JSON list of N, CA, C and O in Angstrom, two decimals:
[
{"chain": "L", "resi": 1123, "resn": "MET", "atom": "N", "xyz": [-192.22, 103.31, 48.76]},
{"chain": "L", "resi": 1123, "resn": "MET", "atom": "CA", "xyz": [-191.82, 102.32, 49.75]},
{"chain": "L", "resi": 1123, "resn": "MET", "atom": "C", "xyz": [-190.40, 101.86, 49.43]},
{"chain": "L", "resi": 1123, "resn": "MET", "atom": "O", "xyz": [-190.14, 101.29, 48.38]},
{"chain": "L", "resi": 1124, "resn": "ALA", "atom": "N", "xyz": [-189.49, 102.10, 50.33]},
{"chain": "L", "resi": 1124, "resn": "ALA", "atom": "CA", "xyz": [-188.10, 101.69, 50.14]},
{"chain": "L", "resi": 1124, "resn": "ALA", "atom": "C", "xyz": [-187.92, 100.23, 50.52]},
{"chain": "L", "resi": 1124, "resn": "ALA", "atom": "O", "xyz": [-188.49, 99.77, 51.50]},
{"chain": "L", "resi": 1125, "resn": "MET", "atom": "N", "xyz": [-187.14, 99.54, 49.72]},
{"chain": "L", "resi": 1125, "resn": "MET", "atom": "CA", "xyz": [-186.82, 98.15, 50.02]},
{"chain": "L", "resi": 1125, "resn": "MET", "atom": "C", "xyz": [-185.32, 98.08, 50.30]},
{"chain": "L", "resi": 1125, "resn": "MET", "atom": "O", "xyz": [-184.52, 98.57, 49.52]},
{"chain": "L", "resi": 1126, "resn": "HIS", "atom": "N", "xyz": [-184.96, 97.50, 51.40]},
{"chain": "L", "resi": 1126, "resn": "HIS", "atom": "CA", "xyz": [-183.56, 97.41, 51.78]},
{"chain": "L", "resi": 1126, "resn": "HIS", "atom": "C", "xyz": [-183.11, 95.96, 51.75]},
{"chain": "L", "resi": 1126, "resn": "HIS", "atom": "O", "xyz": [-183.89, 95.05, 52.01]},
{"chain": "L", "resi": 1127, "resn": "PHE", "atom": "N", "xyz": [-181.84, 95.78, 51.47]},
{"chain": "L", "resi": 1127, "resn": "PHE", "atom": "CA", "xyz": [-181.27, 94.43, 51.43]},
{"chain": "L", "resi": 1127, "resn": "PHE", "atom": "C", "xyz": [-181.27, 93.81, 52.81]},
{"chain": "L", "resi": 1127, "resn": "PHE", "atom": "O", "xyz": [-180.87, 94.44, 53.78]},
{"chain": "L", "resi": 1128, "resn": "ASN", "atom": "N", "xyz": [-181.73, 92.61, 52.90]},
{"chain": "L", "resi": 1128, "resn": "ASN", "atom": "CA", "xyz": [-181.73, 91.86, 54.15]},
{"chain": "L", "resi": 1128, "resn": "ASN", "atom": "C", "xyz": [-180.73, 90.72, 53.99]},
{"chain": "L", "resi": 1128, "resn": "ASN", "atom": "O", "xyz": [-181.00, 89.76, 53.27]},
{"chain": "L", "resi": 1129, "resn": "PRO", "atom": "N", "xyz": [-179.57, 90.79, 54.66]},
{"chain": "L", "resi": 1129, "resn": "PRO", "atom": "CA", "xyz": [-178.55, 89.75, 54.49]},
{"chain": "L", "resi": 1129, "resn": "PRO", "atom": "C", "xyz": [-178.99, 88.37, 54.97]},
{"chain": "L", "resi": 1129, "resn": "PRO", "atom": "O", "xyz": [-178.39, 87.38, 54.61]},
{"chain": "L", "resi": 1130, "resn": "ASP", "atom": "N", "xyz": [-180.05, 88.32, 55.76]},
{"chain": "L", "resi": 1130, "resn": "ASP", "atom": "CA", "xyz": [-180.55, 87.02, 56.23]},
{"chain": "L", "resi": 1130, "resn": "ASP", "atom": "C", "xyz": [-181.49, 86.37, 55.22]},
{"chain": "L", "resi": 1130, "resn": "ASP", "atom": "O", "xyz": [-181.87, 85.22, 55.36]},
{"chain": "L", "resi": 1131, "resn": "HIS", "atom": "N", "xyz": [-181.88, 87.11, 54.20]},
{"chain": "L", "resi": 1131, "resn": "HIS", "atom": "CA", "xyz": [-182.76, 86.58, 53.15]},
{"chain": "L", "resi": 1131, "resn": "HIS", "atom": "C", "xyz": [-181.95, 85.65, 52.26]},
{"chain": "L", "resi": 1131, "resn": "HIS", "atom": "O", "xyz": [-180.81, 85.94, 51.91]},
{"chain": "L", "resi": 1132, "resn": "SER", "atom": "N", "xyz": [-182.53, 84.57, 51.85]},
{"chain": "L", "resi": 1132, "resn": "SER", "atom": "CA", "xyz": [-181.77, 83.57, 51.10]},
{"chain": "L", "resi": 1132, "resn": "SER", "atom": "C", "xyz": [-181.46, 83.97, 49.66]},
{"chain": "L", "resi": 1132, "resn": "SER", "atom": "O", "xyz": [-180.61, 83.38, 49.03]},
{"chain": "L", "resi": 1133, "resn": "ARG", "atom": "N", "xyz": [-182.17, 84.97, 49.10]},
{"chain": "L", "resi": 1133, "resn": "ARG", "atom": "CA", "xyz": [-181.93, 85.37, 47.70]},
{"chain": "L", "resi": 1133, "resn": "ARG", "atom": "C", "xyz": [-181.22, 86.72, 47.65]},
{"chain": "L", "resi": 1133, "resn": "ARG", "atom": "O", "xyz": [-181.86, 87.75, 47.74]},
{"chain": "L", "resi": 1134, "resn": "ASN", "atom": "N", "xyz": [-179.94, 86.71, 47.51]},
{"chain": "L", "resi": 1134, "resn": "ASN", "atom": "CA", "xyz": [-179.20, 87.96, 47.35]},
{"chain": "L", "resi": 1134, "resn": "ASN", "atom": "C", "xyz": [-178.95, 88.18, 45.86]},
{"chain": "L", "resi": 1134, "resn": "ASN", "atom": "O", "xyz": [-177.83, 88.20, 45.38]},
{"chain": "L", "resi": 1135, "resn": "TYR", "atom": "N", "xyz": [-180.03, 88.38, 45.14]},
{"chain": "L", "resi": 1135, "resn": "TYR", "atom": "CA", "xyz": [-180.01, 88.43, 43.69]},
{"chain": "L", "resi": 1135, "resn": "TYR", "atom": "C", "xyz": [-180.71, 89.71, 43.24]},
{"chain": "L", "resi": 1135, "resn": "TYR", "atom": "O", "xyz": [-181.75, 90.08, 43.77]},
{"chain": "L", "resi": 1136, "resn": "ILE", "atom": "N", "xyz": [-180.12, 90.38, 42.27]},
{"chain": "L", "resi": 1136, "resn": "ILE", "atom": "CA", "xyz": [-180.74, 91.55, 41.66]},
{"chain": "L", "resi": 1136, "resn": "ILE", "atom": "C", "xyz": [-180.90, 91.24, 40.18]},
{"chain": "L", "resi": 1136, "resn": "ILE", "atom": "O", "xyz": [-179.93, 90.89, 39.51]},
{"chain": "L", "resi": 1137, "resn": "GLY", "atom": "N", "xyz": [-182.08, 91.39, 39.67]},
{"chain": "L", "resi": 1137, "resn": "GLY", "atom": "CA", "xyz": [-182.33, 91.15, 38.25]},
{"chain": "L", "resi": 1137, "resn": "GLY", "atom": "C", "xyz": [-182.79, 92.42, 37.57]},
{"chain": "L", "resi": 1137, "resn": "GLY", "atom": "O", "xyz": [-183.47, 93.25, 38.18]},
{"chain": "L", "resi": 1138, "resn": "PHE", "atom": "N", "xyz": [-182.42, 92.59, 36.33]},
{"chain": "L", "resi": 1138, "resn": "PHE", "atom": "CA", "xyz": [-182.88, 93.73, 35.57]},
{"chain": "L", "resi": 1138, "resn": "PHE", "atom": "C", "xyz": [-182.80, 93.39, 34.09]},
{"chain": "L", "resi": 1138, "resn": "PHE", "atom": "O", "xyz": [-182.10, 92.49, 33.69]},
{"chain": "L", "resi": 1139, "resn": "HIS", "atom": "N", "xyz": [-183.54, 94.15, 33.31]},
{"chain": "L", "resi": 1139, "resn": "HIS", "atom": "CA", "xyz": [-183.57, 93.93, 31.87]},
{"chain": "L", "resi": 1139, "resn": "HIS", "atom": "C", "xyz": [-182.77, 95.02, 31.17]},
{"chain": "L", "resi": 1139, "resn": "HIS", "atom": "O", "xyz": [-182.83, 96.18, 31.56]},
{"chain": "L", "resi": 1140, "resn": "LEU", "atom": "N", "xyz": [-182.04, 94.62, 30.15]},
{"chain": "L", "resi": 1140, "resn": "LEU", "atom": "CA", "xyz": [-181.29, 95.57, 29.32]},
{"chain": "L", "resi": 1140, "resn": "LEU", "atom": "C", "xyz": [-181.69, 95.37, 27.87]},
{"chain": "L", "resi": 1140, "resn": "LEU", "atom": "O", "xyz": [-182.01, 94.25, 27.47]},
{"chain": "L", "resi": 1141, "resn": "PRO", "atom": "N", "xyz": [-181.62, 96.43, 27.08]},
{"chain": "L", "resi": 1141, "resn": "PRO", "atom": "CA", "xyz": [-181.84, 96.26, 25.64]},
{"chain": "L", "resi": 1141, "resn": "PRO", "atom": "C", "xyz": [-180.78, 95.31, 25.08]},
{"chain": "L", "resi": 1141, "resn": "PRO", "atom": "O", "xyz": [-179.65, 95.28, 25.56]},
{"chain": "L", "resi": 1142, "resn": "PRO", "atom": "N", "xyz": [-181.14, 94.51, 24.08]},
{"chain": "L", "resi": 1142, "resn": "PRO", "atom": "CA", "xyz": [-180.19, 93.54, 23.52]},
{"chain": "L", "resi": 1142, "resn": "PRO", "atom": "C", "xyz": [-178.86, 94.17, 23.09]},
{"chain": "L", "resi": 1142, "resn": "PRO", "atom": "O", "xyz": [-177.81, 93.57, 23.30]},
{"chain": "L", "resi": 1143, "resn": "GLU", "atom": "N", "xyz": [-178.90, 95.38, 22.53]},
{"chain": "L", "resi": 1143, "resn": "GLU", "atom": "CA", "xyz": [-177.66, 96.02, 22.08]},
{"chain": "L", "resi": 1143, "resn": "GLU", "atom": "C", "xyz": [-176.74, 96.32, 23.26]},
{"chain": "L", "resi": 1143, "resn": "GLU", "atom": "O", "xyz": [-175.53, 96.12, 23.18]},
{"chain": "L", "resi": 1144, "resn": "GLN", "atom": "N", "xyz": [-177.33, 96.80, 24.36]},
{"chain": "L", "resi": 1144, "resn": "GLN", "atom": "CA", "xyz": [-176.52, 97.14, 25.53]},
{"chain": "L", "resi": 1144, "resn": "GLN", "atom": "C", "xyz": [-175.96, 95.88, 26.17]},
{"chain": "L", "resi": 1144, "resn": "GLN", "atom": "O", "xyz": [-174.79, 95.85, 26.58]},
{"chain": "L", "resi": 1145, "resn": "LEU", "atom": "N", "xyz": [-176.76, 94.84, 26.26]},
{"chain": "L", "resi": 1145, "resn": "LEU", "atom": "CA", "xyz": [-176.28, 93.57, 26.82]},
{"chain": "L", "resi": 1145, "resn": "LEU", "atom": "C", "xyz": [-175.15, 93.01, 25.97]},
{"chain": "L", "resi": 1145, "resn": "LEU", "atom": "O", "xyz": [-174.15, 92.52, 26.49]},
{"chain": "L", "resi": 1146, "resn": "SER", "atom": "N", "xyz": [-175.27, 93.12, 24.66]},
{"chain": "L", "resi": 1146, "resn": "SER", "atom": "CA", "xyz": [-174.23, 92.65, 23.76]},
{"chain": "L", "resi": 1146, "resn": "SER", "atom": "C", "xyz": [-172.92, 93.40, 23.98]},
{"chain": "L", "resi": 1146, "resn": "SER", "atom": "O", "xyz": [-171.85, 92.80, 24.05]},
{"chain": "L", "resi": 1147, "resn": "GLU", "atom": "N", "xyz": [-173.01, 94.73, 24.11]},
{"chain": "L", "resi": 1147, "resn": "GLU", "atom": "CA", "xyz": [-171.81, 95.53, 24.35]},
{"chain": "L", "resi": 1147, "resn": "GLU", "atom": "C", "xyz": [-171.16, 95.17, 25.69]},
{"chain": "L", "resi": 1147, "resn": "GLU", "atom": "O", "xyz": [-169.93, 95.04, 25.77]},
{"chain": "L", "resi": 1148, "resn": "LEU", "atom": "N", "xyz": [-171.97, 95.00, 26.72]},
{"chain": "L", "resi": 1148, "resn": "LEU", "atom": "CA", "xyz": [-171.43, 94.61, 28.03]},
{"chain": "L", "resi": 1148, "resn": "LEU", "atom": "C", "xyz": [-170.79, 93.24, 27.96]},
{"chain": "L", "resi": 1148, "resn": "LEU", "atom": "O", "xyz": [-169.72, 93.02, 28.54]},
{"chain": "L", "resi": 1149, "resn": "ASP", "atom": "N", "xyz": [-171.43, 92.31, 27.27]},
{"chain": "L", "resi": 1149, "resn": "ASP", "atom": "CA", "xyz": [-170.86, 90.97, 27.15]},
{"chain": "L", "resi": 1149, "resn": "ASP", "atom": "C", "xyz": [-169.53, 90.99, 26.40]},
{"chain": "L", "resi": 1149, "resn": "ASP", "atom": "O", "xyz": [-168.60, 90.26, 26.76]},
{"chain": "L", "resi": 1150, "resn": "GLN", "atom": "N", "xyz": [-169.41, 91.81, 25.37]},
{"chain": "L", "resi": 1150, "resn": "GLN", "atom": "CA", "xyz": [-168.14, 91.90, 24.64]},
{"chain": "L", "resi": 1150, "resn": "GLN", "atom": "C", "xyz": [-167.02, 92.35, 25.56]},
{"chain": "L", "resi": 1150, "resn": "GLN", "atom": "O", "xyz": [-165.93, 91.78, 25.56]},
{"chain": "L", "resi": 1151, "resn": "VAL", "atom": "N", "xyz": [-167.30, 93.36, 26.37]},
{"chain": "L", "resi": 1151, "resn": "VAL", "atom": "CA", "xyz": [-166.28, 93.88, 27.30]},
{"chain": "L", "resi": 1151, "resn": "VAL", "atom": "C", "xyz": [-165.93, 92.84, 28.34]},
{"chain": "L", "resi": 1151, "resn": "VAL", "atom": "O", "xyz": [-164.75, 92.58, 28.60]},
{"chain": "L", "resi": 1152, "resn": "ARG", "atom": "N", "xyz": [-166.94, 92.23, 28.95]},
{"chain": "L", "resi": 1152, "resn": "ARG", "atom": "CA", "xyz": [-166.64, 91.27, 30.03]},
{"chain": "L", "resi": 1152, "resn": "ARG", "atom": "C", "xyz": [-165.91, 90.04, 29.50]},
{"chain": "L", "resi": 1152, "resn": "ARG", "atom": "O", "xyz": [-165.07, 89.48, 30.19]},
{"chain": "L", "resi": 1153, "resn": "ILE", "atom": "N", "xyz": [-166.21, 89.63, 28.27]},
{"chain": "L", "resi": 1153, "resn": "ILE", "atom": "CA", "xyz": [-165.49, 88.49, 27.68]},
{"chain": "L", "resi": 1153, "resn": "ILE", "atom": "C", "xyz": [-164.03, 88.84, 27.46]},
{"chain": "L", "resi": 1153, "resn": "ILE", "atom": "O", "xyz": [-163.14, 88.05, 27.75]},
{"chain": "L", "resi": 1154, "resn": "GLU", "atom": "N", "xyz": [-163.77, 90.07, 26.98]},
{"chain": "L", "resi": 1154, "resn": "GLU", "atom": "CA", "xyz": [-162.39, 90.52, 26.81]},
{"chain": "L", "resi": 1154, "resn": "GLU", "atom": "C", "xyz": [-161.65, 90.56, 28.15]},
{"chain": "L", "resi": 1154, "resn": "GLU", "atom": "O", "xyz": [-160.46, 90.29, 28.21]},
{"chain": "L", "resi": 1155, "resn": "LEU", "atom": "N", "xyz": [-162.38, 90.87, 29.22]},
{"chain": "L", "resi": 1155, "resn": "LEU", "atom": "CA", "xyz": [-161.78, 90.90, 30.56]},
{"chain": "L", "resi": 1155, "resn": "LEU", "atom": "C", "xyz": [-161.74, 89.52, 31.21]},
{"chain": "L", "resi": 1155, "resn": "LEU", "atom": "O", "xyz": [-161.21, 89.37, 32.31]},
{"chain": "L", "resi": 1156, "resn": "ARG", "atom": "N", "xyz": [-162.34, 88.55, 30.54]},
{"chain": "L", "resi": 1156, "resn": "ARG", "atom": "CA", "xyz": [-162.41, 87.16, 31.03]},
{"chain": "L", "resi": 1156, "resn": "ARG", "atom": "C", "xyz": [-163.08, 87.07, 32.40]},
{"chain": "L", "resi": 1156, "resn": "ARG", "atom": "O", "xyz": [-162.58, 86.44, 33.34]},
{"chain": "L", "resi": 1157, "resn": "LEU", "atom": "N", "xyz": [-164.26, 87.72, 32.50]},
{"chain": "L", "resi": 1157, "resn": "LEU", "atom": "CA", "xyz": [-165.03, 87.70, 33.73]},
{"chain": "L", "resi": 1157, "resn": "LEU", "atom": "C", "xyz": [-166.39, 87.07, 33.48]},
{"chain": "L", "resi": 1157, "resn": "LEU", "atom": "O", "xyz": [-166.93, 87.16, 32.38]},
{"chain": "L", "resi": 1158, "resn": "THR", "atom": "N", "xyz": [-166.94, 86.46, 34.53]},
{"chain": "L", "resi": 1158, "resn": "THR", "atom": "CA", "xyz": [-168.31, 85.99, 34.44]},
{"chain": "L", "resi": 1158, "resn": "THR", "atom": "C", "xyz": [-169.23, 87.20, 34.46]},
{"chain": "L", "resi": 1158, "resn": "THR", "atom": "O", "xyz": [-168.83, 88.29, 34.88]},
{"chain": "L", "resi": 1159, "resn": "ARG", "atom": "N", "xyz": [-170.46, 87.02, 34.04]},
{"chain": "L", "resi": 1159, "resn": "ARG", "atom": "CA", "xyz": [-171.41, 88.13, 34.10]},
{"chain": "L", "resi": 1159, "resn": "ARG", "atom": "C", "xyz": [-171.59, 88.61, 35.53]},
{"chain": "L", "resi": 1159, "resn": "ARG", "atom": "O", "xyz": [-171.66, 89.81, 35.80]},
{"chain": "L", "resi": 1160, "resn": "SER", "atom": "N", "xyz": [-171.65, 87.68, 36.46]},
{"chain": "L", "resi": 1160, "resn": "SER", "atom": "CA", "xyz": [-171.84, 88.05, 37.87]},
{"chain": "L", "resi": 1160, "resn": "SER", "atom": "C", "xyz": [-170.68, 88.89, 38.38]},
{"chain": "L", "resi": 1160, "resn": "SER", "atom": "O", "xyz": [-170.88, 89.93, 39.00]},
{"chain": "L", "resi": 1161, "resn": "GLU", "atom": "N", "xyz": [-169.47, 88.43, 38.14]},
{"chain": "L", "resi": 1161, "resn": "GLU", "atom": "CA", "xyz": [-168.29, 89.17, 38.61]},
{"chain": "L", "resi": 1161, "resn": "GLU", "atom": "C", "xyz": [-168.19, 90.52, 37.92]},
{"chain": "L", "resi": 1161, "resn": "GLU", "atom": "O", "xyz": [-167.88, 91.54, 38.55]},
{"chain": "L", "resi": 1162, "resn": "PHE", "atom": "N", "xyz": [-168.47, 90.57, 36.63]},
{"chain": "L", "resi": 1162, "resn": "PHE", "atom": "CA", "xyz": [-168.42, 91.82, 35.89]},
{"chain": "L", "resi": 1162, "resn": "PHE", "atom": "C", "xyz": [-169.41, 92.82, 36.49]},
{"chain": "L", "resi": 1162, "resn": "PHE", "atom": "O", "xyz": [-169.07, 93.98, 36.75]},
{"chain": "L", "resi": 1163, "resn": "MET", "atom": "N", "xyz": [-170.64, 92.39, 36.73]},
{"chain": "L", "resi": 1163, "resn": "MET", "atom": "CA", "xyz": [-171.65, 93.29, 37.27]},
{"chain": "L", "resi": 1163, "resn": "MET", "atom": "C", "xyz": [-171.32, 93.71, 38.69]},
{"chain": "L", "resi": 1163, "resn": "MET", "atom": "O", "xyz": [-171.56, 94.85, 39.08]},
{"chain": "L", "resi": 1164, "resn": "ARG", "atom": "N", "xyz": [-170.74, 92.81, 39.49]},
{"chain": "L", "resi": 1164, "resn": "ARG", "atom": "CA", "xyz": [-170.32, 93.19, 40.85]},
{"chain": "L", "resi": 1164, "resn": "ARG", "atom": "C", "xyz": [-169.30, 94.31, 40.78]},
{"chain": "L", "resi": 1164, "resn": "ARG", "atom": "O", "xyz": [-169.37, 95.29, 41.53]},
{"chain": "L", "resi": 1165, "resn": "GLN", "atom": "N", "xyz": [-168.34, 94.19, 39.87]},
{"chain": "L", "resi": 1165, "resn": "GLN", "atom": "CA", "xyz": [-167.31, 95.21, 39.73]},
{"chain": "L", "resi": 1165, "resn": "GLN", "atom": "C", "xyz": [-167.89, 96.53, 39.23]},
{"chain": "L", "resi": 1165, "resn": "GLN", "atom": "O", "xyz": [-167.53, 97.60, 39.72]},
{"chain": "L", "resi": 1166, "resn": "VAL", "atom": "N", "xyz": [-168.81, 96.45, 38.28]},
{"chain": "L", "resi": 1166, "resn": "VAL", "atom": "CA", "xyz": [-169.44, 97.67, 37.75]},
{"chain": "L", "resi": 1166, "resn": "VAL", "atom": "C", "xyz": [-170.24, 98.37, 38.83]},
{"chain": "L", "resi": 1166, "resn": "VAL", "atom": "O", "xyz": [-170.14, 99.59, 39.01]},
{"chain": "L", "resi": 1167, "resn": "VAL", "atom": "N", "xyz": [-171.05, 97.63, 39.57]},
{"chain": "L", "resi": 1167, "resn": "VAL", "atom": "CA", "xyz": [-171.87, 98.23, 40.62]},
{"chain": "L", "resi": 1167, "resn": "VAL", "atom": "C", "xyz": [-170.99, 98.83, 41.72]},
{"chain": "L", "resi": 1167, "resn": "VAL", "atom": "O", "xyz": [-171.23, 99.94, 42.18]},
{"chain": "L", "resi": 1168, "resn": "THR", "atom": "N", "xyz": [-169.94, 98.12, 42.12]},
{"chain": "L", "resi": 1168, "resn": "THR", "atom": "CA", "xyz": [-169.03, 98.63, 43.14]},
{"chain": "L", "resi": 1168, "resn": "THR", "atom": "C", "xyz": [-168.38, 99.93, 42.70]},
{"chain": "L", "resi": 1168, "resn": "THR", "atom": "O", "xyz": [-168.33, 100.90, 43.45]},
{"chain": "L", "resi": 1169, "resn": "ALA", "atom": "N", "xyz": [-167.90, 99.98, 41.47]},
{"chain": "L", "resi": 1169, "resn": "ALA", "atom": "CA", "xyz": [-167.27, 101.19, 40.95]},
{"chain": "L", "resi": 1169, "resn": "ALA", "atom": "C", "xyz": [-168.27, 102.34, 40.89]},
{"chain": "L", "resi": 1169, "resn": "ALA", "atom": "O", "xyz": [-167.94, 103.49, 41.25]},
{"chain": "L", "resi": 1170, "resn": "HIS", "atom": "N", "xyz": [-169.48, 102.06, 40.48]},
{"chain": "L", "resi": 1170, "resn": "HIS", "atom": "CA", "xyz": [-170.49, 103.11, 40.38]},
{"chain": "L", "resi": 1170, "resn": "HIS", "atom": "C", "xyz": [-170.87, 103.63, 41.77]},
{"chain": "L", "resi": 1170, "resn": "HIS", "atom": "O", "xyz": [-171.02, 104.84, 41.96]},
{"chain": "L", "resi": 1171, "resn": "LEU", "atom": "N", "xyz": [-171.01, 102.75, 42.73]},
{"chain": "L", "resi": 1171, "resn": "LEU", "atom": "CA", "xyz": [-171.32, 103.18, 44.09]},
{"chain": "L", "resi": 1171, "resn": "LEU", "atom": "C", "xyz": [-170.20, 104.06, 44.65]},
{"chain": "L", "resi": 1171, "resn": "LEU", "atom": "O", "xyz": [-170.47, 105.06, 45.32]},
{"chain": "L", "resi": 1172, "resn": "ARG", "atom": "N", "xyz": [-168.96, 103.71, 44.38]},
{"chain": "L", "resi": 1172, "resn": "ARG", "atom": "CA", "xyz": [-167.83, 104.54, 44.83]},
{"chain": "L", "resi": 1172, "resn": "ARG", "atom": "C", "xyz": [-167.90, 105.93, 44.21]},
{"chain": "L", "resi": 1172, "resn": "ARG", "atom": "O", "xyz": [-167.63, 106.93, 44.88]},
{"chain": "L", "resi": 1173, "resn": "GLN", "atom": "N", "xyz": [-168.24, 106.01, 42.94]},
{"chain": "L", "resi": 1173, "resn": "GLN", "atom": "CA", "xyz": [-168.36, 107.31, 42.26]},
{"chain": "L", "resi": 1173, "resn": "GLN", "atom": "C", "xyz": [-169.48, 108.13, 42.88]},
{"chain": "L", "resi": 1173, "resn": "GLN", "atom": "O", "xyz": [-169.31, 109.34, 43.11]},
{"chain": "L", "resi": 1174, "resn": "LEU", "atom": "N", "xyz": [-170.60, 107.50, 43.17]},
{"chain": "L", "resi": 1174, "resn": "LEU", "atom": "CA", "xyz": [-171.71, 108.21, 43.77]},
{"chain": "L", "resi": 1174, "resn": "LEU", "atom": "C", "xyz": [-171.36, 108.71, 45.18]},
{"chain": "L", "resi": 1174, "resn": "LEU", "atom": "O", "xyz": [-171.69, 109.84, 45.54]},
{"chain": "L", "resi": 1175, "resn": "GLN", "atom": "N", "xyz": [-170.66, 107.88, 45.94]},
{"chain": "L", "resi": 1175, "resn": "GLN", "atom": "CA", "xyz": [-170.26, 108.29, 47.28]},
{"chain": "L", "resi": 1175, "resn": "GLN", "atom": "C", "xyz": [-169.26, 109.43, 47.24]},
{"chain": "L", "resi": 1175, "resn": "GLN", "atom": "O", "xyz": [-169.34, 110.37, 48.03]},
{"chain": "L", "resi": 1176, "resn": "ALA", "atom": "N", "xyz": [-168.33, 109.38, 46.30]},
{"chain": "L", "resi": 1176, "resn": "ALA", "atom": "CA", "xyz": [-167.34, 110.46, 46.16]},
{"chain": "L", "resi": 1176, "resn": "ALA", "atom": "C", "xyz": [-168.01, 111.76, 45.74]},
{"chain": "L", "resi": 1176, "resn": "ALA", "atom": "O", "xyz": [-167.66, 112.84, 46.22]},
{"chain": "L", "resi": 1177, "resn": "ALA", "atom": "N", "xyz": [-168.99, 111.67, 44.87]},
{"chain": "L", "resi": 1177, "resn": "ALA", "atom": "CA", "xyz": [-169.71, 112.87, 44.40]},
{"chain": "L", "resi": 1177, "resn": "ALA", "atom": "C", "xyz": [-170.54, 113.47, 45.53]},
{"chain": "L", "resi": 1177, "resn": "ALA", "atom": "O", "xyz": [-170.76, 114.69, 45.55]},
{"chain": "L", "resi": 1178, "resn": "ALA", "atom": "N", "xyz": [-171.01, 112.65, 46.45]},
{"chain": "L", "resi": 1178, "resn": "ALA", "atom": "CA", "xyz": [-171.84, 113.12, 47.55]},
{"chain": "L", "resi": 1178, "resn": "ALA", "atom": "C", "xyz": [-171.02, 113.86, 48.61]},
{"chain": "L", "resi": 1178, "resn": "ALA", "atom": "O", "xyz": [-171.57, 114.59, 49.42]},
{"chain": "L", "resi": 1179, "resn": "ARG", "atom": "N", "xyz": [-169.72, 113.69, 48.60]},
{"chain": "L", "resi": 1179, "resn": "ARG", "atom": "CA", "xyz": [-168.86, 114.32, 49.62]},
{"chain": "L", "resi": 1179, "resn": "ARG", "atom": "C", "xyz": [-168.57, 115.75, 49.31]},
{"chain": "L", "resi": 1179, "resn": "ARG", "atom": "O", "xyz": [-168.59, 116.32, 48.35]}
]
């Protein structure tokens, strides 16, 4: 069953769990970039989606 984003839904939130080591590494990078976790993840997801779209072409 596919679930699609509904922009009219009040919770536009995605949650996921990461191993502590991976979260620590991501936090180190985002702190060096002076980004919030939310902004960092938005940028990471956007970049990954662009890569996937380019690979699909």
